[in-house]
Amino acid sequence: MDERTALRALAADLPGAGDDAAVVGAQVVTTDMLHESTDFPSGTTRNTAGWRSVGASLSDVAAMGAAATAAVAAYGAPSLDEDELRAFVRGARDVCESVGAEYVGGDLDTHDEFTVATTALGDASDPVLRSGASPGEVVCVTGALGRSAAGLRAFEAGDAERGNELFRFPPRVESGVALAPYATAMMDSSDGLARSLHQLAEASDCGFAFEWDRLPVHDAVSEYAADGGDCREMAAYFGEDFELVFTVSETDLSSVRAAVPAPVTVVGEVTADGVVAGDGPVPDEGYTHASEG
Amino acid sequence: MDERTALRALAADLPGAGDDAAVVGAQVVTTDMLHESTDFPSGTTRNTAGWRSVGASLSDVAAMGAAATAAVAAYGAPSLDEDELRAFVRGARDVCESVGAEYVGGDLDTHDEFTVATTALGDASDPVLRSGASPGEVVCVTGALGRSAAGLRAFEAGDAERGNELFRFPPRVESGVALAPYATAMMDSSDGLARSLHQLAEASDCGFAFEWDRLPVHDAVSEYAADGGDCREMAAYFGEDFELVFTVSETDLSSVRAAVPAPVTVVGEVTADGVVAGDGPVPDEGYTHASEG
């Protein structure tokens, strides 16, 4: 059973599940577990691991349109080496500081495999869910897609410095907060753009039509992509990116562009059903966490 | 490096560390990572694992004198079996309900070793720290000690039903909240009573003197203890219990007993320095998380 199937099976026990973060009063809270074999390629520094793992939770807070307030991390590793730990904590602290949140520590655990579990909190009186998109609106993304796919290729090519740089992504917290008054539905692109659109479509009971050539593709993708198909794979399917995917009314677009610090690209529009790109249907494929399960 | 040494090394980077939970505004937040090889003996059900892992974080909230509001868990296992997952979620939800908190879900991860990371939140405008004890006060514990040591023995003896029952401990959240106006220092007994007293002594710059025969020992300990020395080991050193260890002024004792729903036992008094029991010094030994690192 993969993660989505498991989550559906649990829906009756967890009525609040299904968004990037859970809503508790005027707060949002989200947790993520990452580990070496699937999330930290060889060459990933502990500093990058701290930044990236805490950043993934901050991105979930951002995807709710919430202001991140604090984060914690539980760090499990075969040995608790002081330099590695310090590097991890500094990465975690730095990514929190970059979005105005406080890193308040966590837990240490001796664990056969390097494993990190992070939790982030945010304030939002009116969080943006995945369920509010309506046909006629436009669908947009912040920043550029494919950064993490390119980072993985860099690690695989032995360029750890470049890989680490690409893996330390900017969580879009400030943009998420700025989008909150306008976005009708929002999530982050951690499962890949294709899968994100399918999830927004399911939650909002709508569809999407986008154009491949409108996708903002990260500069690093062209360095590593073998051809146009591979570029598409890296930008739209691979996932593990942390950009915001959101829908807004076209009339709000100029306000959105003025308010949001990250680049905003309109990639398509909300339709009645189906997820299609210029040349046909877009499969619901991408990075499904725990898909090997 | 064990967990305490590592935490000391990180103190400069994490000025807020050192209590059972971190304080963020009027909230406390705490996170824990548990995994099969060290925390879930063979025979532990997923329901018990859910109760116990989330309960451990709720206990840290209780130890701050805070009202638990919500918890999340990240669940990592070799396969995401629906029945196991559902049992885990129900255990997590039930322990939250038992203390008036809301279980709001979490993350799923395929992981070679069954691993759980939990985070709990609580409200406290004036949290109880480890640092407020003064000589002349008394030191008390809630409930009875040795429950988890007895549970482990039950699992080892093949009595999984008894082991699971003992492992599903009651987090002392209601008692912690009731203690908040009175307790001058508090923590939970997850590292064992001996080590807890050493940690309170270090944080409060004081000492403790207690009597072995005043310790409230869980009924199940006598079922499994080989002799008196083993009983002491199980009740005071083994740890992984989740009772509250706290100091109060003797004049507040009757108010404390009236306010706190759990049994309260005075085990000794706060002194100027050293941790001693009737027959000599008490070593700073017990369960140190990650001590094998």
PDB file of C-alpha atoms in Angstrom, chain A residues 32-270:
ATOM      1  CA  ASP A  32       7.536  14.820   8.097  1.00  0.00           C
ATOM      2  CA  MET A  33       9.942  11.934   8.359  1.00  0.00           C
ATOM      3  CA  LEU A  34      12.944  11.728   6.022  1.00  0.00           C
ATOM      4  CA  HIS A  35      15.720   9.189   5.938  1.00  0.00           C
ATOM      5  CA  GLU A  36      18.992   8.531   4.251  1.00  0.00           C
ATOM      6  CA  SER A  37      18.112   5.819   1.732  1.00  0.00           C
ATOM      7  CA  THR A  38      15.297   7.778   0.087  1.00  0.00           C
ATOM      8  CA  ASP A  39      15.861  11.453   0.910  1.00  0.00           C
ATOM      9  CA  PHE A  40      19.552  12.206   1.401  1.00  0.00           C
ATOM     10  CA  PRO A  41      21.726  11.102  -1.536  1.00  0.00           C
ATOM     11  CA  SER A  42      25.355  10.309  -0.898  1.00  0.00           C
ATOM     12  CA  GLY A  43      27.163  13.635  -0.512  1.00  0.00           C
ATOM     13  CA  THR A  44      24.339  15.421   1.291  1.00  0.00           C
ATOM     14  CA  THR A  45      25.875  17.274   4.222  1.00  0.00           C
ATOM     15  CA  ARG A  46      24.256  17.279   7.630  1.00  0.00           C
ATOM     16  CA  ASN A  47      23.870  21.023   7.262  1.00  0.00           C
ATOM     17  CA  THR A  48      21.843  20.494   4.081  1.00  0.00           C
ATOM     18  CA  ALA A  49      19.872  17.693   5.776  1.00  0.00           C
ATOM     19  CA  GLY A  50      18.937  20.081   8.595  1.00  0.00           C
ATOM     20  CA  TRP A  51      17.939  22.843   6.195  1.00  0.00           C
ATOM     21  CA  ARG A  52      16.024  20.553   3.849  1.00  0.00           C
ATOM     22  CA  SER A  53      14.131  18.442   6.391  1.00  0.00           C
ATOM     23  CA  VAL A  54      12.969  21.407   8.465  1.00  0.00           C
ATOM     24  CA  GLY A  55      12.382  23.321   5.229  1.00  0.00           C
ATOM     25  CA  ALA A  56      10.016  20.581   4.006  1.00  0.00           C
ATOM     26  CA  SER A  57       7.810  21.130   7.043  1.00  0.00           C
ATOM     27  CA  LEU A  58       8.024  24.909   6.706  1.00  0.00           C
ATOM     28  CA  SER A  59       6.889  24.470   3.091  1.00  0.00           C
ATOM     29  CA  ASP A  60       3.793  22.607   4.299  1.00  0.00           C
ATOM     30  CA  VAL A  61       3.030  25.536   6.610  1.00  0.00           C
ATOM     31  CA  ALA A  62       3.521  27.924   3.673  1.00  0.00           C
ATOM     32  CA  ALA A  63       1.130  25.848   1.556  1.00  0.00           C
ATOM     33  CA  MET A  64      -1.622  26.614   4.086  1.00  0.00           C
ATOM     34  CA  GLY A  65      -0.991  30.355   3.720  1.00  0.00           C
ATOM     35  CA  ALA A  66       0.233  30.388   7.311  1.00  0.00           C
ATOM     36  CA  ALA A  67       3.062  32.320   8.943  1.00  0.00           C
ATOM     37  CA  ALA A  68       5.592  29.795  10.262  1.00  0.00           C
ATOM     38  CA  THR A  69       6.317  30.341  13.944  1.00  0.00           C
ATOM     39  CA  ALA A  70       8.481  27.449  15.158  1.00  0.00           C
ATOM     40  CA  ALA A  71       9.962  24.095  14.246  1.00  0.00           C
ATOM     41  CA  VAL A  72      11.485  21.115  16.020  1.00  0.00           C
ATOM     42  CA  ALA A  73      13.421  18.126  14.726  1.00  0.00           C
ATOM     43  CA  ALA A  74      14.149  14.643  16.022  1.00  0.00           C
ATOM     44  CA  TYR A  75      17.565  13.485  14.798  1.00  0.00           C
ATOM     45  CA  GLY A  76      18.391   9.788  14.633  1.00  0.00           C
ATOM     46  CA  ALA A  77      21.815   8.606  13.486  1.00  0.00           C
ATOM     47  CA  PRO A  78      24.145   5.666  14.050  1.00  0.00           C
ATOM     48  CA  SER A  79      26.414   7.885  16.134  1.00  0.00           C
ATOM     49  CA  LEU A  80      25.833  11.304  17.626  1.00  0.00           C
ATOM     50  CA  ASP A  81      28.925  12.972  16.226  1.00  0.00           C
ATOM     51  CA  GLU A  82      29.238  16.492  17.593  1.00  0.00           C
ATOM     52  CA  ASP A  83      30.322  18.146  14.343  1.00  0.00           C
ATOM     53  CA  GLU A  84      27.555  16.459  12.367  1.00  0.00           C
ATOM     54  CA  LEU A  85      24.966  17.387  14.965  1.00  0.00           C
ATOM     55  CA  ARG A  86      26.114  20.974  15.098  1.00  0.00           C
ATOM     56  CA  ALA A  87      25.995  21.213  11.309  1.00  0.00           C
ATOM     57  CA  PHE A  88      22.486  19.771  11.285  1.00  0.00           C
ATOM     58  CA  VAL A  89      21.247  22.158  13.972  1.00  0.00           C
ATOM     59  CA  ARG A  90      22.731  25.132  12.167  1.00  0.00           C
ATOM     60  CA  GLY A  91      21.046  24.124   8.924  1.00  0.00           C
ATOM     61  CA  ALA A  92      17.757  23.721  10.765  1.00  0.00           C
ATOM     62  CA  ARG A  93      18.178  27.028  12.548  1.00  0.00           C
ATOM     63  CA  ASP A  94      19.212  28.883   9.388  1.00  0.00           C
ATOM     64  CA  VAL A  95      16.209  27.730   7.372  1.00  0.00           C
ATOM     65  CA  CYS A  96      13.913  28.776  10.224  1.00  0.00           C
ATOM     66  CA  GLU A  97      15.565  32.173  10.432  1.00  0.00           C
ATOM     67  CA  SER A  98      15.189  32.590   6.667  1.00  0.00           C
ATOM     68  CA  VAL A  99      11.403  32.529   7.079  1.00  0.00           C
ATOM     69  CA  GLY A 100      11.095  34.288  10.448  1.00  0.00           C
ATOM     70  CA  ALA A 101      10.429  31.126  12.477  1.00  0.00           C
ATOM     71  CA  GLU A 102      12.214  29.920  15.600  1.00  0.00           C
ATOM     72  CA  TYR A 103      14.062  26.606  15.702  1.00  0.00           C
ATOM     73  CA  VAL A 104      13.472  25.304  19.204  1.00  0.00           C
ATOM     74  CA  GLY A 105      15.371  22.016  19.236  1.00  0.00           C
ATOM     75  CA  GLY A 106      14.172  18.486  19.460  1.00  0.00           C
ATOM     76  CA  ASP A 107      15.216  14.977  20.301  1.00  0.00           C
ATOM     77  CA  LEU A 108      18.262  12.790  19.673  1.00  0.00           C
ATOM     78  CA  ASP A 109      18.085   9.089  19.002  1.00  0.00           C
ATOM     79  CA  THR A 110      20.649   6.473  18.050  1.00  0.00           C
ATOM     80  CA  HIS A 111      19.283   4.853  14.927  1.00  0.00           C
ATOM     81  CA  ASP A 112      20.783   2.445  12.400  1.00  0.00           C
ATOM     82  CA  GLU A 113      19.757   4.653   9.497  1.00  0.00           C
ATOM     83  CA  PHE A 114      20.123   8.427   9.509  1.00  0.00           C
ATOM     84  CA  THR A 115      16.524   9.549  10.032  1.00  0.00           C
ATOM     85  CA  VAL A 116      15.038  12.960  10.671  1.00  0.00           C
ATOM     86  CA  ALA A 117      11.521  13.831  11.747  1.00  0.00           C
ATOM     87  CA  THR A 118      10.535  17.471  11.670  1.00  0.00           C
ATOM     88  CA  THR A 119       7.489  19.378  12.833  1.00  0.00           C
ATOM     89  CA  ALA A 120       6.600  22.968  12.021  1.00  0.00           C
ATOM     90  CA  LEU A 121       3.927  25.253  13.432  1.00  0.00           C
ATOM     91  CA  GLY A 122       2.252  28.263  11.904  1.00  0.00           C
ATOM     92  CA  ASP A 123      -0.382  30.858  12.653  1.00  0.00           C
ATOM     93  CA  ALA A 124      -3.367  31.121  10.323  1.00  0.00           C
ATOM     94  CA  SER A 125      -6.846  32.193  11.248  1.00  0.00           C
ATOM     95  CA  ASP A 126      -8.130  31.365   7.758  1.00  0.00           C
ATOM     96  CA  PRO A 127      -5.873  28.682   6.229  1.00  0.00           C
ATOM     97  CA  VAL A 128      -5.931  27.979   2.484  1.00  0.00           C
ATOM     98  CA  LEU A 129      -7.045  24.397   1.790  1.00  0.00           C
ATOM     99  CA  ARG A 130      -6.752  22.248  -1.319  1.00  0.00           C
ATOM    100  CA  SER A 131     -10.472  22.290  -1.861  1.00  0.00           C
ATOM    101  CA  GLY A 132     -11.459  25.775  -3.055  1.00  0.00           C
ATOM    102  CA  ALA A 133     -10.567  25.875  -6.759  1.00  0.00           C
ATOM    103  CA  SER A 134     -13.329  26.681  -9.294  1.00  0.00           C
ATOM    104  CA  PRO A 135     -13.437  26.396 -13.097  1.00  0.00           C
ATOM    105  CA  GLY A 136     -12.471  29.670 -14.756  1.00  0.00           C
ATOM    106  CA  GLU A 137      -9.700  30.480 -12.316  1.00  0.00           C
ATOM    107  CA  VAL A 138      -6.025  30.263 -13.288  1.00  0.00           C
ATOM    108  CA  VAL A 139      -3.466  27.899 -11.799  1.00  0.00           C
ATOM    109  CA  CYS A 140      -0.026  29.218 -10.944  1.00  0.00           C
ATOM    110  CA  VAL A 141       3.273  28.139  -9.458  1.00  0.00           C
ATOM    111  CA  THR A 142       5.902  30.095  -7.551  1.00  0.00           C
ATOM    112  CA  GLY A 143       9.583  29.977  -8.467  1.00  0.00           C
ATOM    113  CA  ALA A 144      10.812  27.281 -10.815  1.00  0.00           C
ATOM    114  CA  LEU A 145      10.289  23.531 -11.019  1.00  0.00           C
ATOM    115  CA  GLY A 146      12.862  20.767 -11.165  1.00  0.00           C
ATOM    116  CA  ARG A 147      15.349  22.100  -8.637  1.00  0.00           C
ATOM    117  CA  SER A 148      15.461  18.916  -6.567  1.00  0.00           C
ATOM    118  CA  ALA A 149      15.593  16.638  -9.610  1.00  0.00           C
ATOM    119  CA  ALA A 150      18.600  18.635 -10.785  1.00  0.00           C
ATOM    120  CA  GLY A 151      20.107  18.437  -7.305  1.00  0.00           C
ATOM    121  CA  LEU A 152      19.830  14.659  -7.313  1.00  0.00           C
ATOM    122  CA  ARG A 153      21.493  14.526 -10.744  1.00  0.00           C
ATOM    123  CA  ALA A 154      24.285  16.724  -9.413  1.00  0.00           C
ATOM    124  CA  PHE A 155      24.862  14.332  -6.510  1.00  0.00           C
ATOM    125  CA  GLU A 156      24.795  11.387  -8.897  1.00  0.00           C
ATOM    126  CA  ALA A 157      27.346  13.148 -11.102  1.00  0.00           C
ATOM    127  CA  GLY A 158      29.636  13.578  -8.118  1.00  0.00           C
ATOM    128  CA  ASP A 159      29.137  17.340  -7.825  1.00  0.00           C
ATOM    129  CA  ALA A 160      28.170  17.372  -4.154  1.00  0.00           C
ATOM    130  CA  GLU A 161      28.702  21.111  -3.774  1.00  0.00           C
ATOM    131  CA  ARG A 162      26.120  21.827  -6.476  1.00  0.00           C
ATOM    132  CA  GLY A 163      23.811  19.128  -5.123  1.00  0.00           C
ATOM    133  CA  ASN A 164      23.887  20.606  -1.649  1.00  0.00           C
ATOM    134  CA  GLU A 165      23.266  24.088  -2.995  1.00  0.00           C
ATOM    135  CA  LEU A 166      20.240  22.918  -5.003  1.00  0.00           C
ATOM    136  CA  PHE A 167      18.912  20.901  -2.074  1.00  0.00           C
ATOM    137  CA  ARG A 168      18.849  23.952   0.203  1.00  0.00           C
ATOM    138  CA  PHE A 169      15.674  25.378  -1.291  1.00  0.00           C
ATOM    139  CA  PRO A 170      13.867  28.506  -0.077  1.00  0.00           C
ATOM    140  CA  PRO A 171      10.611  27.603   1.713  1.00  0.00           C
ATOM    141  CA  ARG A 172       7.918  29.888   0.297  1.00  0.00           C
ATOM    142  CA  VAL A 173       6.526  31.048   3.631  1.00  0.00           C
ATOM    143  CA  GLU A 174       6.450  34.761   2.861  1.00  0.00           C
ATOM    144  CA  SER A 175       4.799  34.044  -0.482  1.00  0.00           C
ATOM    145  CA  GLY A 176       2.276  31.689   1.116  1.00  0.00           C
ATOM    146  CA  VAL A 177       1.232  34.326   3.623  1.00  0.00           C
ATOM    147  CA  ALA A 178       0.937  36.916   0.839  1.00  0.00           C
ATOM    148  CA  LEU A 179      -1.170  34.498  -1.191  1.00  0.00           C
ATOM    149  CA  ALA A 180      -3.572  33.662   1.633  1.00  0.00           C
ATOM    150  CA  PRO A 181      -6.091  36.432   0.854  1.00  0.00           C
ATOM    151  CA  TYR A 182      -6.194  35.489  -2.846  1.00  0.00           C
ATOM    152  CA  ALA A 183      -5.498  31.786  -3.323  1.00  0.00           C
ATOM    153  CA  THR A 184      -8.658  29.669  -3.561  1.00  0.00           C
ATOM    154  CA  ALA A 185      -6.723  26.393  -3.249  1.00  0.00           C
ATOM    155  CA  MET A 186      -3.046  25.723  -2.567  1.00  0.00           C
ATOM    156  CA  MET A 187      -0.516  22.989  -1.829  1.00  0.00           C
ATOM    157  CA  ASP A 188       3.193  22.554  -2.310  1.00  0.00           C
ATOM    158  CA  SER A 189       4.804  20.696  -5.192  1.00  0.00           C
ATOM    159  CA  SER A 190       6.565  18.084  -3.077  1.00  0.00           C
ATOM    160  CA  ASP A 191       4.824  15.251  -4.941  1.00  0.00           C
ATOM    161  CA  GLY A 192       5.552  16.858  -8.321  1.00  0.00           C
ATOM    162  CA  LEU A 193       3.395  19.270 -10.307  1.00  0.00           C
ATOM    163  CA  ALA A 194       1.427  16.515 -12.051  1.00  0.00           C
ATOM    164  CA  ARG A 195       0.448  14.757  -8.863  1.00  0.00           C
ATOM    165  CA  SER A 196      -0.218  18.084  -7.112  1.00  0.00           C
ATOM    166  CA  LEU A 197      -2.700  19.047  -9.825  1.00  0.00           C
ATOM    167  CA  HIS A 198      -4.421  15.669  -9.511  1.00  0.00           C
ATOM    168  CA  GLN A 199      -4.668  16.142  -5.746  1.00  0.00           C
ATOM    169  CA  LEU A 200      -6.030  19.684  -6.073  1.00  0.00           C
ATOM    170  CA  ALA A 201      -8.488  18.400  -8.712  1.00  0.00           C
ATOM    171  CA  GLU A 202      -9.694  15.654  -6.396  1.00  0.00           C
ATOM    172  CA  ALA A 203     -10.026  17.946  -3.372  1.00  0.00           C
ATOM    173  CA  SER A 204     -11.713  20.753  -5.334  1.00  0.00           C
ATOM    174  CA  ASP A 205     -13.747  18.506  -7.652  1.00  0.00           C
ATOM    175  CA  CYS A 206     -12.401  20.244 -10.739  1.00  0.00           C
ATOM    176  CA  GLY A 207      -9.821  19.717 -13.467  1.00  0.00           C
ATOM    177  CA  PHE A 208      -6.820  21.528 -14.896  1.00  0.00           C
ATOM    178  CA  ALA A 209      -5.485  22.350 -18.339  1.00  0.00           C
ATOM    179  CA  PHE A 210      -1.951  23.625 -18.619  1.00  0.00           C
ATOM    180  CA  GLU A 211       0.663  24.184 -21.307  1.00  0.00           C
ATOM    181  CA  TRP A 212       4.016  22.417 -21.091  1.00  0.00           C
ATOM    182  CA  ASP A 213       5.872  25.412 -22.465  1.00  0.00           C
ATOM    183  CA  ARG A 214       4.479  27.707 -19.812  1.00  0.00           C
ATOM    184  CA  LEU A 215       6.072  25.768 -16.947  1.00  0.00           C
ATOM    185  CA  PRO A 216       8.824  27.708 -15.203  1.00  0.00           C
ATOM    186  CA  VAL A 217      11.750  25.293 -15.285  1.00  0.00           C
ATOM    187  CA  HIS A 218      14.728  25.753 -13.005  1.00  0.00           C
ATOM    188  CA  ASP A 219      17.941  26.776 -14.816  1.00  0.00           C
ATOM    189  CA  ALA A 220      19.785  23.767 -13.409  1.00  0.00           C
ATOM    190  CA  VAL A 221      17.422  21.333 -15.139  1.00  0.00           C
ATOM    191  CA  SER A 222      18.864  22.111 -18.563  1.00  0.00           C
ATOM    192  CA  GLU A 223      22.347  21.283 -17.258  1.00  0.00           C
ATOM    193  CA  TYR A 224      21.305  17.733 -16.457  1.00  0.00           C
ATOM    194  CA  ALA A 225      18.298  16.853 -18.647  1.00  0.00           C
ATOM    195  CA  ALA A 226      19.094  14.397 -21.452  1.00  0.00           C
ATOM    196  CA  ASP A 227      16.327  15.726 -23.730  1.00  0.00           C
ATOM    197  CA  GLY A 228      12.942  17.436 -23.737  1.00  0.00           C
ATOM    198  CA  GLY A 229      11.143  14.410 -22.289  1.00  0.00           C
ATOM    199  CA  ASP A 230      13.627  14.151 -19.476  1.00  0.00           C
ATOM    200  CA  CYS A 231      13.231  17.862 -18.782  1.00  0.00           C
ATOM    201  CA  ARG A 232       9.477  17.336 -18.440  1.00  0.00           C
ATOM    202  CA  GLU A 233      10.080  14.394 -16.136  1.00  0.00           C
ATOM    203  CA  MET A 234      12.351  16.486 -13.932  1.00  0.00           C
ATOM    204  CA  ALA A 235      10.103  19.541 -13.851  1.00  0.00           C
ATOM    205  CA  ALA A 236       6.626  18.043 -13.612  1.00  0.00           C
ATOM    206  CA  TYR A 237       6.878  14.493 -12.290  1.00  0.00           C
ATOM    207  CA  PHE A 238       9.941  14.001 -10.128  1.00  0.00           C
ATOM    208  CA  GLY A 239       8.732  16.257  -7.345  1.00  0.00           C
ATOM    209  CA  GLU A 240      10.506  16.817  -4.046  1.00  0.00           C
ATOM    210  CA  ASP A 241      10.340  20.476  -5.014  1.00  0.00           C
ATOM    211  CA  PHE A 242       8.857  22.920  -2.602  1.00  0.00           C
ATOM    212  CA  GLU A 243       7.145  25.502  -4.730  1.00  0.00           C
ATOM    213  CA  LEU A 244       3.538  26.579  -4.172  1.00  0.00           C
ATOM    214  CA  VAL A 245       0.873  25.424  -6.631  1.00  0.00           C
ATOM    215  CA  PHE A 246      -2.258  27.555  -6.308  1.00  0.00           C
ATOM    216  CA  THR A 247      -5.393  28.768  -7.978  1.00  0.00           C
ATOM    217  CA  VAL A 248      -6.659  32.360  -8.097  1.00  0.00           C
ATOM    218  CA  SER A 249      -9.228  34.397  -9.900  1.00  0.00           C
ATOM    219  CA  GLU A 250      -7.702  36.006 -12.982  1.00  0.00           C
ATOM    220  CA  THR A 251      -8.861  39.407 -11.726  1.00  0.00           C
ATOM    221  CA  ASP A 252      -6.646  39.007  -8.648  1.00  0.00           C
ATOM    222  CA  LEU A 253      -3.512  38.248 -10.644  1.00  0.00           C
ATOM    223  CA  SER A 254      -2.055  41.733 -10.610  1.00  0.00           C
ATOM    224  CA  SER A 255      -2.604  42.021  -6.852  1.00  0.00           C
ATOM    225  CA  VAL A 256      -0.991  38.609  -6.406  1.00  0.00           C
ATOM    226  CA  ARG A 257       2.047  39.571  -8.424  1.00  0.00           C
ATOM    227  CA  ALA A 258       2.413  42.778  -6.425  1.00  0.00           C
ATOM    228  CA  ALA A 259       2.099  41.008  -3.069  1.00  0.00           C
ATOM    229  CA  VAL A 260       4.105  37.820  -3.572  1.00  0.00           C
ATOM    230  CA  PRO A 261       7.901  38.099  -3.381  1.00  0.00           C
ATOM    231  CA  ALA A 262       8.556  34.854  -5.348  1.00  0.00           C
ATOM    232  CA  PRO A 263       8.127  34.830  -9.138  1.00  0.00           C
ATOM    233  CA  VAL A 264       4.562  33.806 -10.053  1.00  0.00           C
ATOM    234  CA  THR A 265       3.873  31.985 -13.322  1.00  0.00           C
ATOM    235  CA  VAL A 266       0.414  31.232 -14.678  1.00  0.00           C
ATOM    236  CA  VAL A 267       0.693  27.712 -16.116  1.00  0.00           C
ATOM    237  CA  GLY A 268      -2.914  27.024 -17.044  1.00  0.00           C
ATOM    238  CA  GLU A 269      -6.514  27.191 -15.947  1.00  0.00           C
ATOM    239  CA  VAL A 270      -9.048  25.408 -13.777  1.00  0.00           C
TER     240      VAL A 270
END
